[in-house]
Every structure is written in C-alpha cells, then in structure tokens.
Amino acid sequence: MQIKNNKIVTLDYILKDGEGQVIDSSEGREDFVYLHGASNIVPGLEKALTGKKVGVEFDVSVSPEEGYGTRNEELVDEVPRAMFDGNEVQLGMQFHAETPAGEKMIVSVIEFDDEIVKVDGNHPLSGAVLDFTIKVVGIRDASEEEINHGHAHQSGGACSH
Ligand code: ZN
C-alpha cells in the first residue's frame, strides 16, 4: 500500500529548524497519525510523503512557502500594556485576537515593557526551513467518517473532537 489521498498514515518524525536544532519529535509520545490529502500537515511534507510505503525512512527539507508560510510584518502589532487589565504578561504567551478586518488569529507576545506589549500573529515557525526526518510506520484506508471529518480517528474508532 502506498500513501495517497484518503489513507490514514502513522509516522515517526523529528523536526529540526534550518540550524539543526530539534523543535519537535514524535519520540516518546503517542504515534503521530494523520489523514493524507486533507491538509492535516504542512503542504511540503504531504507532497514528500505521497507514494511512500511502510518502512520507508527519508529526510525532507521544506521551504517556508510550503511550510508555515513566510513572515508577514504587518501581523506584528503594539498594544498598550493597560489593555491587559493588570494581568500578567509573559514572553511567548498566546491569546486570540481579532484583526481590524475582523479575522480571528492567535498572537504571541514577543516583547513587552511597562507601557507597550508587542504581539506577533505569525505562526511561530513562519519563515523557518523545516528539516524533517520521517519514518512511515503505518498506512491504512480511512473510514468514510474520517474522510467526512477531514482527520484521523484513534484506531479508526470514535471521533474524539
Ligand atoms: Zn472526527
């Protein structure tokens, strides 16, 4: 069986940034399972996995364009500290915000002082080259329900979302 659309794929992976620093890994965690062809993973990785079989190991380098996108400096904004109503502010803290156009996004605190809090709506990995080391551990057909939902269910069973 090969990886193609509407297959449920189980992976082992290590994700490093362009400088070789490990950012994420499936090691010591529950299996990483996803539905192929449903944009559950970044486009560059999905493309690289297409056609692969169980047991295959490979490295793939994904550009920002096919990863979490390039950085958009317009998504960096400064808000008055007073808007936080005396709540604690920490670097890396994330919260939901709305753009002037009313779009919802998640922003992270990247800088702050007593007056100003600088927030960034870019994905923390935007602009980064993603170096994946991948091992294909399992492939199975997706159930009709999984295809309808657009994601994998644990062992093909009930939906946990
Ligand atoms: Zn579901």
Tab-separated table of C-alpha atoms and ligand atoms in Angstrom:
chain	number	residue	atom	x	y	z
A	1	MET	CA	0.000	0.000	0.000
A	2	GLN	CA	1.244	3.486	-0.879
A	3	ILE	CA	0.450	6.815	0.701
A	4	LYS	CA	-2.187	8.689	-1.257
A	5	ASN	CA	-5.336	10.702	-0.598
A	6	ASN	CA	-7.768	9.188	1.925
A	7	LYS	CA	-5.140	6.994	3.598
A	8	ILE	CA	-4.520	7.199	7.327
A	9	VAL	CA	-0.770	7.386	7.870
A	10	THR	CA	1.264	6.801	11.042
A	11	LEU	CA	4.678	8.479	11.231
A	12	ASP	CA	7.751	8.737	13.378
A	13	TYR	CA	9.313	12.129	12.869
A	14	ILE	CA	11.989	14.505	14.017
A	15	LEU	CA	11.627	18.158	13.057
A	16	LYS	CA	14.669	20.431	13.053
A	17	ASP	CA	14.902	24.086	12.101
A	18	GLY	CA	17.333	25.263	9.397
A	19	GLU	CA	20.118	25.437	12.013
A	20	GLY	CA	19.808	21.788	13.043
A	21	GLN	CA	18.013	22.466	16.333
A	22	VAL	CA	15.345	19.867	17.185
A	23	ILE	CA	11.988	21.688	17.519
A	24	ASP	CA	9.622	18.744	17.646
A	25	SER	CA	9.713	14.962	17.643
A	26	SER	CA	7.338	12.026	17.934
A	27	GLU	CA	9.794	10.178	20.175
A	28	GLY	CA	8.364	9.043	23.498
A	29	ARG	CA	4.885	10.187	22.514
A	30	GLU	CA	1.761	8.631	21.137
A	31	ASP	CA	2.008	7.778	17.435
A	32	PHE	CA	1.506	10.690	15.100
A	33	VAL	CA	-1.462	9.788	12.876
A	34	TYR	CA	-2.972	11.930	10.123
A	35	LEU	CA	-5.314	11.801	7.122
A	36	HIS	CA	-3.402	12.205	3.855
A	37	GLY	CA	-4.728	14.785	1.368
A	38	ALA	CA	-6.675	16.803	3.963
A	39	SER	CA	-4.038	19.467	4.773
A	40	ASN	CA	-3.552	17.997	8.261
A	41	ILE	CA	0.194	18.575	7.815
A	42	VAL	CA	2.219	21.253	6.003
A	43	PRO	CA	1.978	21.037	2.185
A	44	GLY	CA	5.696	20.332	1.583
A	45	LEU	CA	5.666	17.323	3.895
A	46	GLU	CA	2.404	15.980	2.499
A	47	LYS	CA	3.864	16.211	-1.023
A	48	ALA	CA	7.051	14.380	0.034
A	49	LEU	CA	5.030	11.574	1.647
A	50	THR	CA	2.843	10.882	-1.385
A	51	GLY	CA	3.662	7.455	-2.858
A	52	LYS	CA	5.802	6.286	0.092
A	53	LYS	CA	5.373	2.799	1.609
A	54	VAL	CA	5.548	1.425	5.156
A	55	GLY	CA	9.096	1.175	6.488
A	56	VAL	CA	10.490	3.936	4.271
A	57	GLU	CA	12.781	6.424	6.015
A	58	PHE	CA	13.758	9.729	4.459
A	59	ASP	CA	14.796	13.330	5.092
A	60	VAL	CA	12.970	16.241	3.547
A	61	SER	CA	13.673	19.954	3.741
A	62	VAL	CA	10.520	22.078	3.488
A	63	SER	CA	10.718	25.751	2.498
A	64	PRO	CA	8.692	28.348	4.450
A	65	GLU	CA	6.399	28.695	1.412
A	66	GLU	CA	5.461	25.017	1.714
A	67	GLY	CA	5.701	25.020	5.497
A	68	TYR	CA	4.165	27.535	7.896
A	69	GLY	CA	4.389	30.431	5.453
A	70	THR	CA	6.680	33.422	5.162
A	71	ARG	CA	6.629	36.100	7.818
A	72	ASN	CA	4.220	38.990	7.412
A	73	GLU	CA	5.478	42.002	9.385
A	74	GLU	CA	2.009	43.564	9.209
A	75	LEU	CA	0.909	40.931	11.715
A	76	VAL	CA	3.241	42.437	14.306
A	77	ASP	CA	1.433	44.970	16.434
A	78	GLU	CA	1.948	47.017	19.568
A	79	VAL	CA	-0.818	47.308	22.113
A	80	PRO	CA	-0.884	49.316	25.350
A	81	ARG	CA	0.007	47.265	28.420
A	82	ALA	CA	-3.102	48.778	30.037
A	83	MET	CA	-5.237	46.620	27.721
A	84	PHE	CA	-4.143	43.611	29.768
A	85	ASP	CA	-6.066	44.937	32.789
A	86	GLY	CA	-3.225	44.261	35.192
A	87	ASN	CA	-2.999	40.619	34.108
A	88	GLU	CA	0.436	39.069	33.984
A	89	VAL	CA	2.226	39.311	30.617
A	90	GLN	CA	4.876	36.776	29.639
A	91	LEU	CA	7.076	36.257	26.605
A	92	GLY	CA	5.615	33.619	24.295
A	93	MET	CA	2.173	33.940	25.883
A	94	GLN	CA	-0.525	33.267	23.294
A	95	PHE	CA	-4.048	34.543	23.027
A	96	HIS	CA	-6.807	35.048	20.497
A	97	ALA	CA	-7.077	38.421	18.819
A	98	GLU	CA	-9.058	39.954	16.026
A	99	THR	CA	-7.593	41.884	13.094
A	100	PRO	CA	-9.191	45.227	12.150
A	101	ALA	CA	-10.905	43.253	9.339
A	102	GLY	CA	-12.491	41.023	11.984
A	103	GLU	CA	-10.401	37.931	11.216
A	104	LYS	CA	-9.590	35.786	14.225
A	105	MET	CA	-5.969	34.798	14.812
A	106	ILE	CA	-3.633	33.602	17.520
A	107	VAL	CA	-0.948	36.064	18.524
A	108	SER	CA	2.142	35.609	20.703
A	109	VAL	CA	3.844	38.146	22.937
A	110	ILE	CA	7.330	38.770	21.507
A	111	GLU	CA	8.379	41.825	23.564
A	112	PHE	CA	6.936	43.930	26.353
A	113	ASP	CA	7.694	46.620	28.884
A	114	ASP	CA	5.570	48.608	31.337
A	115	GLU	CA	3.918	50.614	28.571
A	116	ILE	CA	3.726	48.501	25.443
A	117	VAL	CA	3.165	44.857	24.563
A	118	LYS	CA	4.406	43.748	21.147
A	119	VAL	CA	2.383	40.865	19.701
A	120	ASP	CA	3.018	38.743	16.618
A	121	GLY	CA	0.266	36.998	14.642
A	122	ASN	CA	2.698	34.979	12.529
A	123	HIS	CA	2.945	31.257	13.197
A	124	PRO	CA	5.983	30.737	15.462
A	125	LEU	CA	7.555	28.634	12.663
A	126	SER	CA	6.717	31.026	9.824
A	127	GLY	CA	9.804	31.907	7.800
A	128	ALA	CA	11.594	28.768	9.039
A	129	VAL	CA	13.028	25.999	6.892
A	130	LEU	CA	11.656	22.736	8.288
A	131	ASP	CA	14.043	19.761	8.161
A	132	PHE	CA	12.065	16.568	8.764
A	133	THR	CA	13.419	13.067	9.322
A	134	ILE	CA	10.494	10.751	8.634
A	135	LYS	CA	9.754	7.064	9.053
A	136	VAL	CA	6.488	5.702	7.686
A	137	VAL	CA	5.162	3.353	10.374
A	138	GLY	CA	1.685	2.520	9.101
A	139	ILE	CA	-0.794	3.089	6.282
A	140	ARG	CA	-4.472	2.113	6.231
A	141	ASP	CA	-7.626	3.132	4.402
A	142	ALA	CA	-9.547	5.969	6.025
A	143	SER	CA	-13.114	5.230	7.097
A	144	GLU	CA	-15.920	7.169	5.490
A	145	GLU	CA	-16.406	9.054	8.741
A	146	GLU	CA	-12.738	10.042	8.886
A	147	ILE	CA	-12.898	11.327	5.294
A	148	ASN	CA	-16.053	13.301	6.112
A	149	HIS	CA	-14.443	14.778	9.231
A	150	GLY	CA	-11.138	15.502	7.475
A	151	HIS	CA	-8.990	13.898	10.187
A	152	ALA	CA	-7.857	10.561	11.612
A	153	HIS	CA	-9.709	8.795	14.411
A	154	GLN	CA	-7.809	6.804	17.003
A	155	SER	CA	-7.598	3.228	15.636
A	156	GLY	CA	-10.418	4.089	13.235
A	157	GLY	CA	-12.827	4.279	16.168
A	158	ALA	CA	-14.969	7.070	17.554
A	159	CYS	CA	-14.321	10.756	16.976
A	160	SER	CA	-12.601	12.491	19.882
A	161	HIS	CA	-13.073	16.028	18.530
B	1	ZN	ZN	-13.833	13.103	13.687
